[in-house]
Amino acid sequence: MGLDVVTLSRLQFALTITFHYLFPPLAIGLGALLVFMEGAFHVTGDQDWERLARFWTKIFAVNFALGVASGIVMEFQFGTNWSSYARFVGDVFGSALAAEGIFAFFLESGFLAVLVFGWDRVSPRMHLLATVLVSLGSVFSAVWIVIANSWQQTPAGYALVSHGGVLRAEITDFWAVVFNPSSVQRLVHTLLGAYLVGGAFVASVSAYHVLKGRHAGLMRKSLGLSVLFAAAAALALPLSGDLQARVVARTQPAKLAAFEGLYRTTARAPLSLAGLPDDARQEVRFGVAVPGLLSLLVHHRWNASVTGLDAFKAEDRPPVLPCYLLYHAMIGAGMALAALFVLAAWRLRRGRLHEDRLLLWSLVWAVGPALAAGELGWCAAEVGRQPWIVYGLLRTSQAASRAVPPAHILASMALFAAVYALLGAVWVSVLDEKIRRGPDAEDEAKAGGWMDAAAERADPAGRSFTEPRQEA
Amino acid sequence: MDLRALWFMLLGVLLAGYAVLDGFDLGVGILHLGARDDRERRIFLNSIGPLWDGNEVWLVTFGGALFAAFPEAYATAFSAFYLAFMLLLFALIFRAVSLEFRGKRDSAAWRGFWDASFFGASLAAALLFGVAVGDSMLGIPIGADHEFAGTFFGLLRPYALLVGALNVSLLALHGSLYLQLKTEGELQERLRRWSWQAFGVFLTLYLATTLVTLARVPRALVNFERMPWLWAVVAASVLALANIPRSLHLRRPGWAFLSSAAAIASLVALFGAALYPNLIVSSLDPAWSLTVANAASSQKTLGIMALIAALGLPFVLSYTAVIYWVFRGKVELGKLSY
């Protein structure tokens, strides 16, 4: 594996997408929570929700700016680094990107302005509408990107047409492209993952403030909402993951075999819980496995046969070790998060969450594994597609730009690494400062006008739907 | 209408939308270091604060639409201009994060760093866009296989750099006119003087570019012989440009800004008219150029895309109108500002 254009471009894409993919799940997850917070204010009239929404909007804006800045890189790279791929798929893939621009980005970026800067310029209803539209925009964006990515995994609705001896994929059925065999399952899983990330992020900051005893009233509400939200997402994720794995088994059996370290086609296939795949021995070493469970999960029968890697030629197999490790690390993180958030939700229900310092500190740190699980899952899906860039149609080795010298890619990659390291550090320090400061005292002072009006409608008991009920 | 010609025009619309809207953002960035103190710099930043992000989406959508409608041209151009595009990406990244990060600390060094980065990024982006237009006018070395056969430094030709400088002066002018709509008093007066200066520089470069273009790129006039109505676009562009000093003199910055917007849009249209039916001209052999015929997607895809555009654009235009309406008027610095 020399440092050729393909290898360098793969490394650069991995670097840039890994950095970028920190932000979209945060935007989607946090966007949904903002809708809940602002919606709760409109329904209950409780000013705390409005103050929380204002606080989280500022955090949202910082994340969003980084998402925009790192996102435009992704769109350009298909042409700069993967121009042979771009020539092959432009007809299909380009349409999804263009649709994302028209249907999602304008909505998202336009109303973001109202969300962030418009608190005092538009009516509360209009502001809520803007929040809903930004949140919807971020979901639409995920829809089109996941459709484009899924088409690479499970191409459908196309025909290969020769232009002067060069083949390319052209759309024959647009709806078959949109609803290709894996897009719906993949979208559900991606969105749930984003909701977990958003919930874990808000829970982390809120738990920190509760631990420190600052803004405690506000932050308990924020904590309650985010814990319930994250717990729901974390419980739904394994179910959606199971459905998605069955799609993978049907459409990309080599990928599933690599995920599971299943070297040989086996009846009563075991589900490998942990271990280390060894290509030389063609087995998973030091493994812990449950016999027959993989067959049961994939085919719903204990003794059904599951396709192993031996069914594929060596040059058509994905690299087993990284696939296995990425996939199992994602599942491990997901399961641990599900356990943590379910426990936290149960404690919350019992009214004992706020005193459990160990659990609160666990929540503070849980945002790391939540972000990591998303990255790991995305990475597993992409590495598992290898050696294909478009599954079964175009090999990654054939897809890179032919006009770009390796030295240029090395230079740009070094710059990306340096710039992203700088931006990552600044992002964390700015967020850290904002988070430590919490909802500004000045915010409370300047609040007035329509907030006072809202306060008059407020329930005098000031009861919230996430605080434990005292009378119980 | 031929779908390929339609998409050539729609790409022109997206590019013009980008140039007019993000053009003033970049212009504000180019002028940024001319602001005297922190308050003025914050006014500059907040004048575009709520808008730049949506404006940049025009470029993102242009990129996606080029990818979908003319994948060969997208693949060839983006790989040909590899380093230039990477520089552009870093410029756009720094422009975005400078806006967001600058106000987050009180330290002078911190703010100075992001001020310089905001200025440098805006200047670099404006210059690179101009250079790309200049290179497109001249043509670049494209082989029979549609692959670029030149070098990065080969793209930095005098004519391309001239168009780059032209674009910088045009956007500085556009930005200074925009800022006059957003400021008051002494600062607004100062901006008015900058507008005059920028217009002077722009006019000089504009005349020079026009002369060089007529002498060196005769191909640019072919379509004007076949379609004489294109001279109306030339006339519109000259009128719009001439109306800028007139409105400045009459102290009507609104009209001056609209005129510079119209001038930018008509210059993009003239660029398209000079290129059509080519997307990328091969300087090696005209037969190897990428045209709307040999670089396009299938008719079916172009049709689907046209439908998507017809469904989406009315929404896009109405959001844009709503956002610009909400954020109309002079900049007021407050708690929510950068």
PDB file of N, CA, C and O in Angstrom, chain A residues 267-306:
ATOM      1  N   ALA A 267     -23.861 -23.108   8.938  1.00  0.00           N
ATOM      2  CA  ALA A 267     -25.200 -23.282   9.490  1.00  0.00           C
ATOM      3  C   ALA A 267     -25.082 -23.079  10.996  1.00  0.00           C
ATOM      4  O   ALA A 267     -24.022 -23.297  11.580  1.00  0.00           O
ATOM      5  N   ARG A 268     -26.151 -22.661  11.645  1.00  0.00           N
ATOM      6  CA  ARG A 268     -26.141 -22.365  13.067  1.00  0.00           C
ATOM      7  C   ARG A 268     -24.955 -21.428  13.390  1.00  0.00           C
ATOM      8  O   ARG A 268     -24.120 -21.704  14.245  1.00  0.00           O
ATOM      9  N   ALA A 269     -24.905 -20.313  12.641  1.00  0.00           N
ATOM     10  CA  ALA A 269     -23.755 -19.396  12.739  1.00  0.00           C
ATOM     11  C   ALA A 269     -23.759 -18.709  14.101  1.00  0.00           C
ATOM     12  O   ALA A 269     -24.807 -18.253  14.568  1.00  0.00           O
ATOM     13  N   PRO A 270     -22.576 -18.604  14.729  1.00  0.00           N
ATOM     14  CA  PRO A 270     -22.494 -17.965  16.044  1.00  0.00           C
ATOM     15  C   PRO A 270     -22.460 -16.451  15.918  1.00  0.00           C
ATOM     16  O   PRO A 270     -22.001 -15.909  14.923  1.00  0.00           O
ATOM     17  N   LEU A 271     -22.952 -15.784  16.956  1.00  0.00           N
ATOM     18  CA  LEU A 271     -22.794 -14.323  17.024  1.00  0.00           C
ATOM     19  C   LEU A 271     -21.558 -14.047  17.860  1.00  0.00           C
ATOM     20  O   LEU A 271     -21.505 -14.389  19.045  1.00  0.00           O
ATOM     21  N   SER A 272     -20.562 -13.467  17.229  1.00  0.00           N
ATOM     22  CA  SER A 272     -19.305 -13.216  17.926  1.00  0.00           C
ATOM     23  C   SER A 272     -19.443 -11.951  18.760  1.00  0.00           C
ATOM     24  O   SER A 272     -19.756 -10.884  18.240  1.00  0.00           O
ATOM     25  N   LEU A 273     -19.252 -12.061  20.058  1.00  0.00           N
ATOM     26  CA  LEU A 273     -19.404 -10.899  20.939  1.00  0.00           C
ATOM     27  C   LEU A 273     -18.109 -10.124  21.051  1.00  0.00           C
ATOM     28  O   LEU A 273     -18.109  -8.902  21.162  1.00  0.00           O
ATOM     29  N   ALA A 274     -16.982 -10.839  21.062  1.00  0.00           N
ATOM     30  CA  ALA A 274     -15.689 -10.173  21.150  1.00  0.00           C
ATOM     31  C   ALA A 274     -14.648 -11.128  20.606  1.00  0.00           C
ATOM     32  O   ALA A 274     -14.886 -12.342  20.547  1.00  0.00           O
ATOM     33  N   GLY A 275     -13.503 -10.596  20.197  1.00  0.00           N
ATOM     34  CA  GLY A 275     -12.452 -11.458  19.669  1.00  0.00           C
ATOM     35  C   GLY A 275     -11.577 -10.672  18.719  1.00  0.00           C
ATOM     36  O   GLY A 275     -11.692  -9.453  18.617  1.00  0.00           O
ATOM     37  N   LEU A 276     -10.692 -11.401  18.052  1.00  0.00           N
ATOM     38  CA  LEU A 276      -9.746 -10.756  17.158  1.00  0.00           C
ATOM     39  C   LEU A 276      -9.649 -11.577  15.875  1.00  0.00           C
ATOM     40  O   LEU A 276      -9.074 -12.662  15.887  1.00  0.00           O
ATOM     41  N   PRO A 277     -10.224 -11.085  14.777  1.00  0.00           N
ATOM     42  CA  PRO A 277     -10.186 -11.861  13.528  1.00  0.00           C
ATOM     43  C   PRO A 277      -8.747 -12.011  13.043  1.00  0.00           C
ATOM     44  O   PRO A 277      -7.968 -11.071  13.139  1.00  0.00           O
ATOM     45  N   ASP A 278      -8.438 -13.187  12.543  1.00  0.00           N
ATOM     46  CA  ASP A 278      -7.091 -13.465  12.063  1.00  0.00           C
ATOM     47  C   ASP A 278      -7.209 -14.022  10.640  1.00  0.00           C
ATOM     48  O   ASP A 278      -7.655 -15.151  10.439  1.00  0.00           O
ATOM     49  N   ASP A 279      -6.820 -13.208   9.653  1.00  0.00           N
ATOM     50  CA  ASP A 279      -6.974 -13.625   8.257  1.00  0.00           C
ATOM     51  C   ASP A 279      -6.139 -14.864   7.946  1.00  0.00           C
ATOM     52  O   ASP A 279      -6.552 -15.721   7.172  1.00  0.00           O
ATOM     53  N   ALA A 280      -4.939 -14.950   8.563  1.00  0.00           N
ATOM     54  CA  ALA A 280      -4.061 -16.062   8.253  1.00  0.00           C
ATOM     55  C   ALA A 280      -4.720 -17.377   8.667  1.00  0.00           C
ATOM     56  O   ALA A 280      -4.711 -18.357   7.931  1.00  0.00           O
ATOM     57  N   ARG A 281      -5.334 -17.387   9.844  1.00  0.00           N
ATOM     58  CA  ARG A 281      -5.963 -18.622  10.320  1.00  0.00           C
ATOM     59  C   ARG A 281      -7.411 -18.754   9.849  1.00  0.00           C
ATOM     60  O   ARG A 281      -8.040 -19.768  10.086  1.00  0.00           O
ATOM     61  N   GLN A 282      -7.931 -17.665   9.262  1.00  0.00           N
ATOM     62  CA  GLN A 282      -9.325 -17.682   8.817  1.00  0.00           C
ATOM     63  C   GLN A 282     -10.271 -17.975   9.979  1.00  0.00           C
ATOM     64  O   GLN A 282     -11.214 -18.769   9.861  1.00  0.00           O
ATOM     65  N   GLU A 283     -10.013 -17.366  11.117  1.00  0.00           N
ATOM     66  CA  GLU A 283     -10.931 -17.545  12.248  1.00  0.00           C
ATOM     67  C   GLU A 283     -10.786 -16.358  13.197  1.00  0.00           C
ATOM     68  O   GLU A 283      -9.828 -15.591  13.121  1.00  0.00           O
ATOM     69  N   VAL A 284     -11.760 -16.247  14.094  1.00  0.00           N
ATOM     70  CA  VAL A 284     -11.692 -15.214  15.123  1.00  0.00           C
ATOM     71  C   VAL A 284     -11.013 -15.820  16.335  1.00  0.00           C
ATOM     72  O   VAL A 284     -11.481 -16.830  16.878  1.00  0.00           O
ATOM     73  N   ARG A 285      -9.892 -15.231  16.726  1.00  0.00           N
ATOM     74  CA  ARG A 285      -9.172 -15.775  17.882  1.00  0.00           C
ATOM     75  C   ARG A 285      -9.661 -15.139  19.175  1.00  0.00           C
ATOM     76  O   ARG A 285     -10.199 -14.041  19.159  1.00  0.00           O
ATOM     77  N   PHE A 286      -9.428 -15.813  20.251  1.00  0.00           N
ATOM     78  CA  PHE A 286      -9.821 -15.357  21.600  1.00  0.00           C
ATOM     79  C   PHE A 286     -11.297 -14.955  21.626  1.00  0.00           C
ATOM     80  O   PHE A 286     -11.678 -14.029  22.327  1.00  0.00           O
ATOM     81  N   GLY A 287     -12.117 -15.622  20.825  1.00  0.00           N
ATOM     82  CA  GLY A 287     -13.487 -15.165  20.638  1.00  0.00           C
ATOM     83  C   GLY A 287     -14.444 -15.627  21.726  1.00  0.00           C
ATOM     84  O   GLY A 287     -14.287 -16.690  22.318  1.00  0.00           O
ATOM     85  N   VAL A 288     -15.438 -14.808  21.978  1.00  0.00           N
ATOM     86  CA  VAL A 288     -16.588 -15.199  22.784  1.00  0.00           C
ATOM     87  C   VAL A 288     -17.780 -15.141  21.852  1.00  0.00           C
ATOM     88  O   VAL A 288     -18.017 -14.105  21.235  1.00  0.00           O
ATOM     89  N   ALA A 289     -18.495 -16.235  21.707  1.00  0.00           N
ATOM     90  CA  ALA A 289     -19.576 -16.239  20.731  1.00  0.00           C
ATOM     91  C   ALA A 289     -20.770 -17.013  21.268  1.00  0.00           C
ATOM     92  O   ALA A 289     -20.623 -17.890  22.116  1.00  0.00           O
ATOM     93  N   VAL A 290     -21.961 -16.659  20.795  1.00  0.00           N
ATOM     94  CA  VAL A 290     -23.178 -17.386  21.164  1.00  0.00           C
ATOM     95  C   VAL A 290     -23.584 -18.227  19.964  1.00  0.00           C
ATOM     96  O   VAL A 290     -23.944 -17.671  18.927  1.00  0.00           O
ATOM     97  N   PRO A 291     -23.514 -19.556  20.067  1.00  0.00           N
ATOM     98  CA  PRO A 291     -23.807 -20.405  18.901  1.00  0.00           C
ATOM     99  C   PRO A 291     -25.223 -20.181  18.374  1.00  0.00           C
ATOM    100  O   PRO A 291     -26.172 -20.048  19.149  1.00  0.00           O
ATOM    101  N   GLY A 292     -25.335 -20.096  17.051  1.00  0.00           N
ATOM    102  CA  GLY A 292     -26.650 -20.041  16.418  1.00  0.00           C
ATOM    103  C   GLY A 292     -27.330 -18.686  16.473  1.00  0.00           C
ATOM    104  O   GLY A 292     -28.311 -18.449  15.776  1.00  0.00           O
ATOM    105  N   LEU A 293     -26.784 -17.753  17.270  1.00  0.00           N
ATOM    106  CA  LEU A 293     -27.510 -16.489  17.451  1.00  0.00           C
ATOM    107  C   LEU A 293     -27.484 -15.636  16.181  1.00  0.00           C
ATOM    108  O   LEU A 293     -28.469 -14.971  15.836  1.00  0.00           O
ATOM    109  N   LEU A 294     -26.368 -15.668  15.442  1.00  0.00           N
ATOM    110  CA  LEU A 294     -26.309 -14.886  14.202  1.00  0.00           C
ATOM    111  C   LEU A 294     -27.343 -15.403  13.207  1.00  0.00           C
ATOM    112  O   LEU A 294     -28.058 -14.623  12.572  1.00  0.00           O
ATOM    113  N   SER A 295     -27.442 -16.731  13.075  1.00  0.00           N
ATOM    114  CA  SER A 295     -28.454 -17.309  12.187  1.00  0.00           C
ATOM    115  C   SER A 295     -29.854 -16.881  12.623  1.00  0.00           C
ATOM    116  O   SER A 295     -30.698 -16.532  11.800  1.00  0.00           O
ATOM    117  N   LEU A 296     -30.064 -16.882  13.936  1.00  0.00           N
ATOM    118  CA  LEU A 296     -31.388 -16.508  14.441  1.00  0.00           C
ATOM    119  C   LEU A 296     -31.687 -15.046  14.126  1.00  0.00           C
ATOM    120  O   LEU A 296     -32.783 -14.715  13.658  1.00  0.00           O
ATOM    121  N   LEU A 297     -30.706 -14.177  14.355  1.00  0.00           N
ATOM    122  CA  LEU A 297     -30.941 -12.756  14.117  1.00  0.00           C
ATOM    123  C   LEU A 297     -31.150 -12.458  12.637  1.00  0.00           C
ATOM    124  O   LEU A 297     -32.030 -11.688  12.263  1.00  0.00           O
ATOM    125  N   VAL A 298     -30.337 -13.104  11.784  1.00  0.00           N
ATOM    126  CA  VAL A 298     -30.395 -12.780  10.361  1.00  0.00           C
ATOM    127  C   VAL A 298     -31.585 -13.458   9.685  1.00  0.00           C
ATOM    128  O   VAL A 298     -32.314 -12.841   8.924  1.00  0.00           O
ATOM    129  N   HIS A 299     -31.762 -14.741   9.962  1.00  0.00           N
ATOM    130  CA  HIS A 299     -32.800 -15.501   9.234  1.00  0.00           C
ATOM    131  C   HIS A 299     -33.967 -15.921  10.116  1.00  0.00           C
ATOM    132  O   HIS A 299     -34.878 -16.603   9.658  1.00  0.00           O
ATOM    133  N   HIS A 300     -33.891 -15.563  11.423  1.00  0.00           N
ATOM    134  CA  HIS A 300     -34.942 -15.949  12.376  1.00  0.00           C
ATOM    135  C   HIS A 300     -35.067 -17.458  12.514  1.00  0.00           C
ATOM    136  O   HIS A 300     -36.144 -17.975  12.828  1.00  0.00           O
ATOM    137  N   ARG A 301     -33.983 -18.191  12.241  1.00  0.00           N
ATOM    138  CA  ARG A 301     -33.963 -19.644  12.478  1.00  0.00           C
ATOM    139  C   ARG A 301     -32.595 -20.004  13.044  1.00  0.00           C
ATOM    140  O   ARG A 301     -31.570 -19.568  12.524  1.00  0.00           O
ATOM    141  N   TRP A 302     -32.542 -20.836  14.087  1.00  0.00           N
ATOM    142  CA  TRP A 302     -31.293 -21.200  14.750  1.00  0.00           C
ATOM    143  C   TRP A 302     -30.294 -21.846  13.795  1.00  0.00           C
ATOM    144  O   TRP A 302     -29.108 -21.618  13.883  1.00  0.00           O
ATOM    145  N   ASN A 303     -30.813 -22.719  12.916  1.00  0.00           N
ATOM    146  CA  ASN A 303     -29.874 -23.521  12.136  1.00  0.00           C
ATOM    147  C   ASN A 303     -29.773 -23.074  10.685  1.00  0.00           C
ATOM    148  O   ASN A 303     -29.254 -23.805   9.855  1.00  0.00           O
ATOM    149  N   ALA A 304     -30.233 -21.870  10.384  1.00  0.00           N
ATOM    150  CA  ALA A 304     -30.111 -21.362   9.007  1.00  0.00           C
ATOM    151  C   ALA A 304     -28.630 -21.123   8.686  1.00  0.00           C
ATOM    152  O   ALA A 304     -27.819 -20.899   9.576  1.00  0.00           O
ATOM    153  N   SER A 305     -28.303 -21.175   7.396  1.00  0.00           N
ATOM    154  CA  SER A 305     -26.923 -20.977   6.971  1.00  0.00           C
ATOM    155  C   SER A 305     -26.683 -19.492   6.685  1.00  0.00           C
ATOM    156  O   SER A 305     -27.490 -18.823   6.025  1.00  0.00           O
ATOM    157  N   VAL A 306     -25.569 -18.962   7.193  1.00  0.00           N
ATOM    158  CA  VAL A 306     -25.210 -17.561   6.944  1.00  0.00           C
ATOM    159  C   VAL A 306     -23.964 -17.530   6.056  1.00  0.00           C
ATOM    160  O   VAL A 306     -22.993 -18.243   6.317  1.00  0.00           O
TER     161      VAL A 306
END
